[in-house]
């Protein structure tokens, strides 16, 4: 866009009172540096919103303004414009009638772009106005992630002598895996996962398609990818193997590896798992971000529970267990505890499978069962390094449990995890493993059970009208007067789920003399749990209910992740 056109648009916006002449001058200076469309610069600098600007331009220039998010675009229209054109020119085809192609653009005065599109596609072009962000999101939604990259690969392959095949041989896969386009496409999949706040990427081969899914806030969503990705299945998986230092010639056995990538300013540590299936290899990638480490205050604990945890982790000896299913945030809680007590006066050692985050000032060991470095063997060796605090990734067997308990009884503080449904269940799990009751009762100081619940999307949050339903679902008799019960309506920001982000709910089971006696008497977990509630333990369900009343999460989320309670108190 010329300086004259920018000035013309700026003057229109000044006339409408949207910006001041001084603000326009600032924007024109910034435009010279960035080369962006002047309206985008005005929005970026916060002088007005993009929607307000485009609506005014629409009226002044007699060009229709469209909300692409609300339109359903037919596949036949998309086929008129290749993905590489849409991405290069930042436009979105929205309709095709009587030989005229309607496209959404952000800059209606850029006649050169419209002439190029008309010349390249051979259609008359009619411009409509839309926001740049909406256009880019629509391109990803309808064409798929990396659609232009896949188009380029297909074009290059068609122009060469080699045909495109579903399953290339090892040599072909390796050759194509080093191709710049495949490298770019794999990077685009990882980048999009990061931008969508995904914790996992799943690349799943089926007979007639290759599916990519992202796990966001604990729920899987299909990623928008071009269907032609199936043709490059072997090359994509080979590229991931090369990045993870895995054997690309091995297709029959599972493989595990790691890789590091940089997205913007963020360093990502990716754990990669490959599994053989009848239709090719399936890939699971866990995204670990250094910024995901939290202080105790950021874990979602109530002030009461936070005080309990601060007291417990400062004890000189004993075992602190964190329980919950896979993906419930146990590692995050443990790392937050270790970070809180990490100082130059203490020696902290950990043994993990695998190390998820590297903590400065803490010595961390990765288990290697194939060479004999198990949790139990590692613990024995760690004890010779004069530690004050030790963390065991998981207590899986009686040998590890016995060593951890004996270490705790000899004056060390030990953190670990167990897979149980609630906090009290950790006692009976240890007894069922074969640990003597007196060892459990004398060593365990506290058990923390936790689950993750999704937070209500702040963009579409609204109050719940029917509160009687809430009472029935939660099994409670009354709702506090100051309680705010909300739900998410669903919007673009939360992918129409009504949720965005997660927090944890907790159950703190602190052992006292009466409970220790119950462990010695081998009482059931239900009996122990009922006794703990009498002493003031807040259950997972109760902590979830509190977060519902605070307007953080929904009733359905709490019911989904917590067991129904039958407390005999």
Coordinates of C-alpha atoms in Angstrom, one line a residue:
X1 CA 0.0 0.0 0.0
X2 CA 1.3 3.4 -0.9
X3 CA 1.8 6.3 1.6
X4 CA -1.0 8.1 -0.2
X5 CA -3.5 5.3 0.4
X6 CA -2.4 4.9 4.0
X7 CA -2.9 8.7 4.5
X8 CA -6.4 8.4 2.8
X9 CA -7.5 5.6 5.2
X10 CA -6.0 7.5 8.2
X11 CA -8.0 10.6 7.3
X12 CA -11.2 8.6 7.0
X13 CA -10.6 7.3 10.6
X14 CA -9.8 10.8 11.9
X15 CA -13.1 12.1 10.4
X16 CA -15.0 9.3 12.2
X17 CA -13.2 10.3 15.5
X18 CA -11.6 6.8 15.8
X19 CA -8.0 8.2 16.0
X20 CA -6.3 11.6 16.4
X21 CA -3.9 13.1 13.9
X22 CA -1.1 12.6 16.4
X23 CA -1.9 8.9 16.6
X24 CA -2.0 8.6 12.8
X25 CA 1.4 10.1 12.6
X26 CA 2.8 7.6 15.1
X27 CA 1.2 4.7 13.1
X28 CA 2.6 5.9 9.8
X29 CA 6.1 5.9 11.3
X30 CA 5.6 2.4 12.6
X31 CA 4.2 1.3 9.3
X32 CA 7.4 2.4 7.5
X33 CA 9.4 0.1 9.9
X34 CA 7.1 -2.9 9.9
X35 CA 5.6 -2.7 6.4
X36 CA 2.2 -3.7 7.9
X37 CA -1.2 -2.5 6.7
X38 CA -1.9 0.8 8.4
X39 CA -5.2 -0.5 10.0
X40 CA -3.3 -3.4 11.5
X41 CA -0.7 -1.0 13.0
X42 CA -3.5 1.1 14.5
X43 CA -5.0 -2.0 16.1
X44 CA -1.6 -3.3 17.3
X45 CA -0.8 0.0 18.9
X46 CA -4.1 -0.1 20.8
X47 CA -5.6 3.1 19.4
X48 CA -8.8 1.2 18.2
X49 CA -10.0 -2.4 17.5
X50 CA -9.6 -4.0 14.2
X51 CA -13.4 -4.6 13.9
X52 CA -14.3 -0.9 14.5
X53 CA -11.7 0.2 11.9
X54 CA -12.9 -2.3 9.2
X55 CA -16.6 -1.4 9.8
X56 CA -15.8 2.3 9.1
X57 CA -13.8 1.4 6.0
X58 CA -16.6 -0.8 4.8
X59 CA -19.0 2.1 4.9
X60 CA -16.6 4.7 3.5
X61 CA -15.3 2.5 0.6
X62 CA -18.6 0.7 -0.1
X63 CA -16.9 -2.7 0.4
X64 CA -18.8 -5.3 2.4
X65 CA -17.4 -6.3 5.8
X66 CA -17.7 -10.0 6.6
X67 CA -17.2 -12.1 9.7
X68 CA -15.5 -15.1 8.3
X69 CA -15.9 -17.1 11.6
X70 CA -19.7 -17.0 11.2
X71 CA -19.6 -18.1 7.5
X72 CA -19.5 -21.7 6.3
X73 CA -17.4 -21.9 3.2
X74 CA -18.1 -24.6 0.6
X75 CA -15.3 -27.0 -0.5
X76 CA -15.9 -26.1 -4.1
X77 CA -15.0 -22.5 -3.3
X78 CA -11.8 -23.5 -1.5
X79 CA -10.7 -25.5 -4.5
X80 CA -10.7 -22.3 -6.6
X81 CA -7.8 -21.0 -4.6
X82 CA -4.7 -23.1 -3.8
X83 CA -3.5 -22.9 -0.2
X84 CA -0.1 -21.4 -1.2
X85 CA -2.0 -18.4 -2.8
X86 CA -4.3 -17.9 0.2
X87 CA -1.3 -17.9 2.6
X88 CA 1.0 -15.8 0.4
X89 CA -1.5 -13.1 -0.3
X90 CA -3.3 -13.4 3.1
X91 CA -6.8 -13.8 1.6
X92 CA -9.6 -16.2 2.1
X93 CA -12.1 -17.3 -0.6
X94 CA -15.6 -17.0 0.7
X95 CA -18.0 -17.4 -2.3
X96 CA -18.1 -18.0 -6.1
X97 CA -21.1 -17.0 -8.2
X98 CA -21.5 -16.2 -11.9
X99 CA -17.8 -16.5 -12.5
X100 CA -16.9 -14.0 -9.8
X101 CA -14.7 -15.1 -6.8
X102 CA -15.4 -13.2 -3.5
X103 CA -12.3 -13.1 -1.3
X104 CA -11.8 -11.6 2.1
X105 CA -8.8 -9.3 2.5
X106 CA -7.5 -6.8 5.1
X107 CA -6.3 -4.2 2.6
X108 CA -9.0 -3.3 0.1
X109 CA -6.8 -0.7 -1.7
X110 CA -4.0 -3.2 -2.5
X111 CA -5.1 -3.5 -6.2
X112 CA -1.8 -5.2 -7.1
X113 CA -2.7 -8.3 -5.0
X114 CA -6.2 -8.4 -6.5
X115 CA -4.8 -8.1 -10.0
X116 CA -2.3 -10.9 -9.3
X117 CA -5.0 -13.2 -8.0
X118 CA -7.2 -12.4 -11.0
X119 CA -4.3 -13.2 -13.4
X120 CA -3.2 -16.4 -11.7
X121 CA -6.6 -17.9 -11.1
X122 CA -8.4 -16.6 -14.2
X123 CA -11.5 -15.3 -12.3
X124 CA -13.1 -11.9 -11.8
X125 CA -12.3 -11.0 -8.1
X126 CA -14.6 -9.2 -5.7
X127 CA -12.9 -8.0 -2.5
X128 CA -14.6 -8.1 1.0
X129 CA -13.1 -6.8 4.2
X130 CA -12.2 -9.0 7.2
X131 CA -9.7 -9.0 10.1
X132 CA -6.2 -10.4 9.4
X133 CA -6.4 -12.7 12.4
X134 CA -9.7 -14.1 11.3
X135 CA -8.4 -14.6 7.8
X136 CA -5.3 -16.5 9.0
X137 CA -7.4 -18.7 11.4
X138 CA -9.8 -19.5 8.6
X139 CA -6.9 -20.5 6.3
X140 CA -5.7 -23.0 9.0
X141 CA -9.3 -24.2 9.7
X142 CA -10.3 -24.9 6.1
X143 CA -6.9 -25.7 4.4
X144 CA -5.2 -27.3 7.3
X145 CA -1.9 -26.7 9.1
X146 CA 1.0 -26.5 6.6
X147 CA -1.3 -27.0 3.6
X148 CA 0.9 -24.8 1.4
X149 CA 3.9 -27.0 2.4
X150 CA 2.1 -30.2 1.4
X151 CA 1.0 -28.6 -1.9
X152 CA 4.6 -27.7 -2.7
X153 CA 5.8 -31.3 -2.0
X154 CA 3.1 -32.8 -4.2
X155 CA 3.9 -30.3 -7.0
X156 CA 7.6 -31.1 -6.8
X157 CA 6.9 -34.9 -6.7
X158 CA 4.5 -34.7 -9.7
X159 CA 7.1 -32.8 -11.7
X160 CA 9.8 -35.4 -10.9
X161 CA 10.0 -39.0 -12.2
X162 CA 9.4 -40.6 -8.8
X163 CA 5.7 -41.3 -8.1
X164 CA 4.0 -40.4 -4.8
X165 CA 3.4 -43.6 -2.7
X166 CA 1.6 -44.3 0.6
X167 CA 4.5 -46.1 2.2
X168 CA 8.0 -45.4 1.0
X169 CA 10.9 -47.7 1.6
X170 CA 13.5 -46.9 4.3
X171 CA 15.8 -45.1 1.8
X172 CA 13.0 -43.0 0.3
X173 CA 11.7 -42.1 3.7
X174 CA 15.1 -41.0 4.9
X175 CA 15.7 -39.0 1.7
X176 CA 12.3 -37.3 1.9
X177 CA 12.6 -36.7 5.7
X178 CA 15.6 -34.5 5.0
X179 CA 13.6 -32.5 2.5
X180 CA 13.1 -28.8 3.5
X181 CA 9.3 -29.1 3.0
X182 CA 8.9 -32.1 5.3
X183 CA 11.1 -30.4 7.9
X184 CA 9.0 -27.3 7.7
X185 CA 5.7 -29.3 7.9
X186 CA 6.8 -31.2 11.1
X187 CA 7.9 -27.9 12.6
X188 CA 4.5 -26.4 11.8
X189 CA 2.7 -29.2 13.6
X190 CA 4.8 -28.7 16.7
X191 CA 4.5 -24.9 16.5
X192 CA 0.7 -25.0 16.2
X193 CA 0.5 -27.4 19.2
X194 CA 2.4 -24.9 21.3
X195 CA 0.2 -22.0 20.1
X196 CA -2.9 -24.0 21.0
X197 CA -1.5 -24.8 24.5
X198 CA -1.4 -28.5 23.8
X199 CA 0.4 -30.9 26.2
X200 CA 0.5 -33.8 23.7
X201 CA 0.5 -34.4 20.0
X202 CA -0.8 -37.7 18.6
X203 CA 0.0 -38.8 15.1
X204 CA -2.2 -41.8 14.4
X205 CA -2.2 -43.9 11.2
X206 CA -5.4 -45.6 9.9
X207 CA -6.2 -47.5 6.8
X208 CA -7.3 -44.5 4.8
X209 CA -6.0 -41.5 6.7
X210 CA -3.4 -40.1 9.0
X211 CA -4.9 -38.2 11.9
X212 CA -3.2 -35.6 14.0
X213 CA -4.7 -34.7 17.4
X214 CA -3.8 -32.3 20.1
X215 CA -4.5 -32.7 23.8
X216 CA -5.6 -29.3 25.2
X217 CA -6.7 -29.0 28.8
X218 CA -6.9 -32.8 29.1
X219 CA -9.2 -33.3 26.1
X220 CA -8.2 -34.5 22.6
X221 CA -9.1 -32.3 19.5
X222 CA -8.6 -33.1 15.8
X223 CA -6.0 -30.8 14.3
X224 CA -6.9 -29.3 10.9
X225 CA -4.5 -30.9 8.5
X226 CA -4.7 -31.5 4.7
X227 CA -6.0 -35.0 3.9
X228 CA -3.0 -35.5 1.5
X229 CA -0.8 -35.7 4.5
X230 CA -1.4 -39.5 4.3
X231 CA 0.9 -39.7 1.3
X232 CA 3.8 -38.5 3.4
X233 CA 3.2 -40.6 6.5
X234 CA 6.6 -42.4 6.4
X235 CA 8.6 -39.3 5.7
X236 CA 6.9 -37.4 8.5
X237 CA 7.5 -40.2 11.0
X238 CA 11.1 -40.6 9.8
X239 CA 11.7 -36.9 10.3
X240 CA 10.5 -37.1 13.9
X241 CA 12.7 -40.2 14.4
X242 CA 15.7 -38.3 13.1
X243 CA 15.0 -35.3 15.4
X244 CA 14.7 -37.7 18.3
X245 CA 17.9 -39.7 17.5
X246 CA 15.8 -42.9 16.9
X247 CA 16.4 -45.7 14.5
X248 CA 14.5 -44.9 11.3
X249 CA 15.0 -48.4 9.9
X250 CA 13.2 -50.0 12.8
X251 CA 9.4 -50.3 12.2
X252 CA 8.6 -53.4 14.3
X253 CA 9.5 -52.3 17.8
X254 CA 8.4 -49.5 20.1
X255 CA 11.0 -46.7 20.5
X256 CA 11.3 -43.8 22.9
X257 CA 13.4 -40.6 22.5
X258 CA 13.6 -36.9 23.2
X259 CA 14.2 -33.8 21.2
X260 CA 14.5 -30.0 21.8
X261 CA 12.9 -27.4 19.6
X262 CA 12.6 -23.6 19.9
X263 CA 9.3 -21.9 19.2
X264 CA 9.7 -18.1 19.4
X265 CA 11.5 -17.4 22.6
X266 CA 10.4 -20.7 24.3
X267 CA 12.6 -23.8 24.5
X268 CA 10.5 -26.9 24.3
X269 CA 11.6 -30.3 25.5
X270 CA 9.7 -33.0 23.7
X271 CA 9.3 -36.7 24.8
X272 CA 8.7 -38.9 21.8
X273 CA 7.1 -42.4 21.8
X274 CA 6.8 -44.6 18.7
X275 CA 4.4 -47.6 18.5
X276 CA 4.1 -50.0 15.6
X277 CA 0.5 -50.5 14.3
X278 CA -1.0 -52.4 11.3
X279 CA -1.2 -49.2 9.3
X280 CA 2.2 -47.7 10.2
X281 CA 3.8 -46.3 13.2
X282 CA 1.9 -44.2 15.7
X283 CA 3.6 -41.2 17.4
X284 CA 3.0 -39.7 20.8
X285 CA 4.8 -36.4 21.6
X286 CA 4.6 -34.9 25.1
X287 CA 5.4 -31.1 25.2
X288 CA 7.3 -30.0 28.2
X289 CA 7.9 -26.3 28.7
X290 CA 10.3 -24.7 31.2
X291 CA 7.8 -22.0 32.0
X292 CA 5.3 -24.6 33.2
X293 CA 7.1 -24.8 36.6
X294 CA 5.1 -23.2 39.4
X295 CA 5.5 -21.8 42.8
X296 CA 3.4 -23.4 45.5
X297 CA 1.2 -20.3 45.4
X298 CA 0.3 -20.9 41.8
X299 CA -0.9 -24.5 42.2
X300 CA -4.5 -23.6 43.0
X301 CA -4.3 -24.4 46.7
X302 CA -6.6 -22.8 49.2
X303 CA -4.8 -20.8 51.9
X304 CA -5.6 -23.5 54.4
X305 CA -4.1 -26.3 52.3
X306 CA -1.1 -24.1 51.4
X307 CA -0.3 -23.6 55.1
X308 CA -0.5 -27.4 55.6
X309 CA 1.8 -28.0 52.7
X310 CA 4.3 -25.4 53.7
X311 CA 4.6 -27.0 57.2
X312 CA 4.8 -30.6 55.9
X313 CA 7.6 -30.0 53.3
X314 CA 9.8 -28.3 56.0
X315 CA 9.8 -31.5 58.1
X316 CA 13.2 -33.0 58.6
X317 CA 12.2 -36.6 57.8
X318 CA 9.2 -38.7 56.6
X319 CA 7.5 -39.5 53.4
X320 CA 5.2 -37.2 51.5
X321 CA 3.1 -39.0 48.8
X322 CA 1.2 -37.5 45.9
X323 CA -1.5 -39.7 44.3
X324 CA -3.7 -39.5 41.3
X325 CA -4.0 -40.9 37.8
X326 CA -1.6 -40.3 34.9
X327 CA -1.8 -36.6 33.8
X328 CA -3.3 -35.3 37.0
X329 CA -0.3 -32.9 37.7
X330 CA 1.6 -34.9 40.3
X331 CA 5.0 -34.1 38.8
X332 CA 4.2 -30.4 38.7
X333 CA 3.2 -30.5 42.4
X334 CA 6.4 -32.4 43.4
X335 CA 8.6 -30.0 41.4
X336 CA 6.9 -27.0 43.0
X337 CA 7.6 -28.5 46.5
X338 CA 11.3 -29.2 45.6
X339 CA 11.7 -25.7 44.2
X340 CA 10.3 -24.2 47.4
X341 CA 12.8 -26.0 49.7
X342 CA 15.7 -25.8 47.3
X343 CA 18.6 -23.8 48.9
X344 CA 22.3 -23.9 49.2
X345 CA 22.1 -25.5 52.7
X346 CA 20.3 -28.7 51.4
X347 CA 21.3 -31.5 49.2
X348 CA 18.4 -32.7 47.1
X349 CA 18.5 -35.8 44.8
X350 CA 15.8 -37.1 42.5
X351 CA 15.4 -40.4 40.5
X352 CA 12.8 -40.2 37.8
X353 CA 11.4 -42.0 34.8
X354 CA 11.9 -39.8 32.8
X355 CA 13.2 -36.4 34.1
X356 CA 10.5 -34.0 32.9
X357 CA 12.1 -30.7 34.0
X358 CA 15.7 -29.9 34.9
X359 CA 15.9 -28.0 38.2
X360 CA 18.9 -25.9 38.9
X361 CA 20.7 -26.8 42.2
X362 CA 19.1 -30.3 42.3
X363 CA 20.9 -33.5 41.2
X364 CA 18.5 -35.5 39.0
X365 CA 19.0 -39.1 37.8
X366 CA 17.1 -40.9 35.0
X367 CA 16.3 -44.6 35.5
X368 CA 17.6 -47.1 33.0
X369 CA 16.1 -50.5 33.8
X370 CA 17.9 -52.2 30.8
X371 CA 21.3 -51.6 32.4
X372 CA 20.0 -52.3 36.0
X373 CA 19.4 -48.7 37.1
X374 CA 16.0 -49.1 38.7
X375 CA 14.3 -46.9 41.3
X376 CA 15.4 -49.3 44.0
X377 CA 19.1 -49.6 42.9
X378 CA 19.3 -45.8 42.3
X379 CA 17.9 -45.1 45.8
X380 CA 20.6 -47.2 47.4
X381 CA 23.4 -45.4 45.5
X382 CA 21.8 -42.0 46.2
X383 CA 21.9 -42.6 49.9
X384 CA 25.8 -42.6 49.7
X385 CA 25.7 -39.0 48.5
X386 CA 24.6 -37.6 51.9
X387 CA 21.2 -36.2 50.7
X388 CA 18.8 -34.2 52.9
X389 CA 15.8 -34.6 50.6
X390 CA 15.1 -37.3 48.0
X391 CA 12.4 -37.6 45.4
X392 CA 11.4 -41.0 43.8
X393 CA 9.4 -40.6 40.6
X394 CA 7.1 -43.4 41.5
X395 CA 6.7 -46.3 44.0
X396 CA 5.9 -49.2 41.8
X397 CA 7.0 -52.3 43.8
X398 CA 7.7 -53.5 47.3
X399 CA 11.5 -53.2 46.9
X400 CA 11.3 -49.5 46.1
X401 CA 8.7 -48.9 48.8
X402 CA 10.7 -50.6 51.5
X403 CA 13.9 -48.7 50.6
X404 CA 12.1 -45.3 50.5
X405 CA 10.5 -46.0 53.9
X406 CA 13.7 -47.0 55.5
X407 CA 15.4 -43.9 54.1
X408 CA 12.6 -41.8 55.6
X409 CA 13.0 -43.5 59.0
X410 CA 16.8 -42.8 59.0
X411 CA 16.3 -39.0 59.0
X412 CA 15.6 -38.0 55.4
X413 CA 12.6 -36.3 53.7
X414 CA 11.3 -38.4 50.8
X415 CA 8.8 -37.3 48.1
X416 CA 7.1 -39.8 45.8
X417 CA 4.0 -40.7 43.9
X418 CA 1.4 -43.6 43.9
X419 CA -1.5 -44.4 41.7
X420 CA -4.5 -44.5 44.0
X421 CA -8.1 -43.1 43.7
X422 CA -7.9 -41.0 46.9
X423 CA -5.4 -40.1 49.6
X424 CA -6.5 -42.6 52.2
X425 CA -6.1 -45.4 49.6
X426 CA -2.3 -44.9 49.7
X427 CA -2.2 -46.6 53.1
X428 CA -3.9 -49.8 52.0
X429 CA -1.9 -49.8 48.7
X430 CA 1.3 -49.9 50.6
X431 CA 0.0 -52.6 52.9
X432 CA -1.2 -54.6 49.9
X433 CA 2.3 -54.4 48.4
X434 CA 3.6 -56.2 51.5
X435 CA 5.0 -53.4 53.6
X436 CA 4.6 -53.9 57.3
X437 CA 2.0 -51.7 59.0
X438 CA 4.4 -50.3 61.6
X439 CA 6.7 -49.1 58.8
X440 CA 3.9 -47.3 57.0
X441 CA 2.5 -45.8 60.1
X442 CA 5.8 -44.5 61.4
X443 CA 7.1 -43.1 58.1
X444 CA 4.3 -41.5 56.1
X445 CA 3.6 -37.9 57.1
X446 CA 1.1 -36.7 54.5
X447 CA -0.7 -38.0 51.3
X448 CA -1.9 -35.5 48.7
X449 CA -4.5 -36.7 46.2
X450 CA -5.1 -34.4 43.3
X451 CA -7.0 -34.1 40.0
X452 CA -7.1 -31.4 37.3
X453 CA -10.3 -29.6 36.4
X454 CA -10.8 -27.3 33.4
X455 CA -11.3 -23.6 34.1
X456 CA -14.3 -21.7 32.7
X457 CA -13.4 -19.7 29.7
X458 CA -13.3 -16.0 30.8
X459 CA -14.4 -14.8 27.3
X460 CA -17.8 -16.6 27.4
X461 CA -18.4 -17.0 31.1
X462 CA -22.0 -16.6 32.2
X463 CA -24.0 -17.4 35.4
X464 CA -26.0 -20.6 35.7
X465 CA -29.7 -20.0 36.0
X466 CA -31.0 -23.4 37.3
X467 CA -29.3 -23.9 40.6
X468 CA -31.4 -26.9 41.7
X469 CA -29.6 -29.0 39.2
X470 CA -26.3 -28.1 40.9
X471 CA -27.6 -29.3 44.2
X472 CA -28.6 -32.6 42.7
X473 CA -25.4 -33.3 40.8
X474 CA -23.1 -32.4 43.8
X475 CA -25.3 -34.1 46.4
X476 CA -25.4 -31.0 48.7
X477 CA -28.3 -29.5 50.5
X478 CA -27.7 -25.7 50.0
X479 CA -25.6 -23.2 48.1
X480 CA -23.9 -20.4 50.0
X481 CA -25.5 -17.0 49.4
X482 CA -22.3 -15.4 48.1
X483 CA -21.6 -18.4 45.8
X484 CA -21.2 -17.5 42.1
X485 CA -22.0 -20.5 39.9
X486 CA -21.0 -20.1 36.2
X487 CA -20.6 -22.0 33.0
X488 CA -19.0 -21.3 29.6
X489 CA -21.3 -20.7 26.7
X490 CA -18.5 -21.6 24.1
X491 CA -16.6 -19.3 21.8
X492 CA -13.7 -19.1 19.4
X493 CA -11.2 -18.5 22.2
X494 CA -12.1 -21.9 23.9
X495 CA -12.9 -23.8 20.7
X496 CA -16.5 -23.8 21.7
X497 CA -15.9 -26.0 24.7
X498 CA -16.6 -23.3 27.4
X499 CA -13.3 -24.1 29.1
X500 CA -9.8 -22.6 28.8
X501 CA -6.9 -23.6 31.1
X502 CA -6.8 -25.9 34.1
X503 CA -6.3 -25.8 37.8
X504 CA -6.0 -28.6 40.4
X505 CA -8.2 -29.8 43.2
X506 CA -6.6 -31.4 46.3
X507 CA -7.2 -33.7 49.2
X508 CA -4.7 -33.4 52.1
X509 CA -4.5 -36.4 54.3
X510 CA -2.2 -35.7 57.3
X511 CA -1.6 -38.6 59.6
X512 CA -2.1 -38.2 63.4
X513 CA -1.8 -40.7 66.2
X514 CA -5.4 -42.1 65.8
X515 CA -5.0 -42.6 62.1
X516 CA -1.6 -44.2 62.5
X517 CA -3.2 -46.7 65.0
X518 CA -5.8 -47.5 62.3
X519 CA -3.1 -48.2 59.8
X520 CA -1.4 -50.5 62.4
X521 CA -4.8 -52.3 62.9
X522 CA -5.1 -52.7 59.0
X523 CA -8.4 -50.8 58.8
X524 CA -10.0 -50.3 55.4
X525 CA -9.3 -47.2 53.4
X526 CA -13.0 -46.1 53.8
X527 CA -12.7 -46.3 57.6
X528 CA -9.4 -44.3 57.5
X529 CA -10.9 -41.8 55.1
X530 CA -14.0 -41.3 57.3
X531 CA -11.8 -40.7 60.3
X532 CA -9.6 -38.2 58.4
X533 CA -12.8 -36.2 57.4
X534 CA -13.8 -36.1 61.1
X535 CA -10.4 -34.5 61.8
X536 CA -11.1 -31.8 59.1
X537 CA -9.8 -33.3 55.9
X538 CA -11.3 -31.7 52.8
X539 CA -12.1 -34.3 50.2
X540 CA -11.4 -33.9 46.5
X541 CA -15.2 -33.4 45.8
X542 CA -15.4 -30.7 48.6
X543 CA -12.4 -28.8 47.2
X544 CA -14.0 -29.0 43.7
X545 CA -17.3 -27.7 45.1
X546 CA -15.4 -24.7 46.7
X547 CA -13.9 -23.9 43.3
X548 CA -17.4 -24.2 41.7
X549 CA -18.7 -21.7 44.2
X550 CA -15.8 -19.4 43.5
X551 CA -16.7 -19.4 39.8
X552 CA -13.5 -21.1 38.6
X553 CA -14.9 -24.3 37.2
X554 CA -18.2 -26.1 36.6
X555 CA -20.3 -28.7 38.4
X556 CA -19.9 -31.1 35.4
X557 CA -16.1 -30.9 35.6
X558 CA -16.0 -31.7 39.4
X559 CA -18.4 -34.6 38.9
X560 CA -16.3 -35.9 36.0
X561 CA -13.0 -36.1 37.9
X562 CA -14.0 -36.9 41.5
X563 CA -15.6 -40.1 42.8
X564 CA -19.1 -39.9 44.4
X565 CA -18.7 -39.8 48.2
X566 CA -20.4 -42.1 50.7
X567 CA -19.0 -40.8 54.0
X568 CA -20.1 -42.4 57.2
X569 CA -19.3 -39.6 59.7

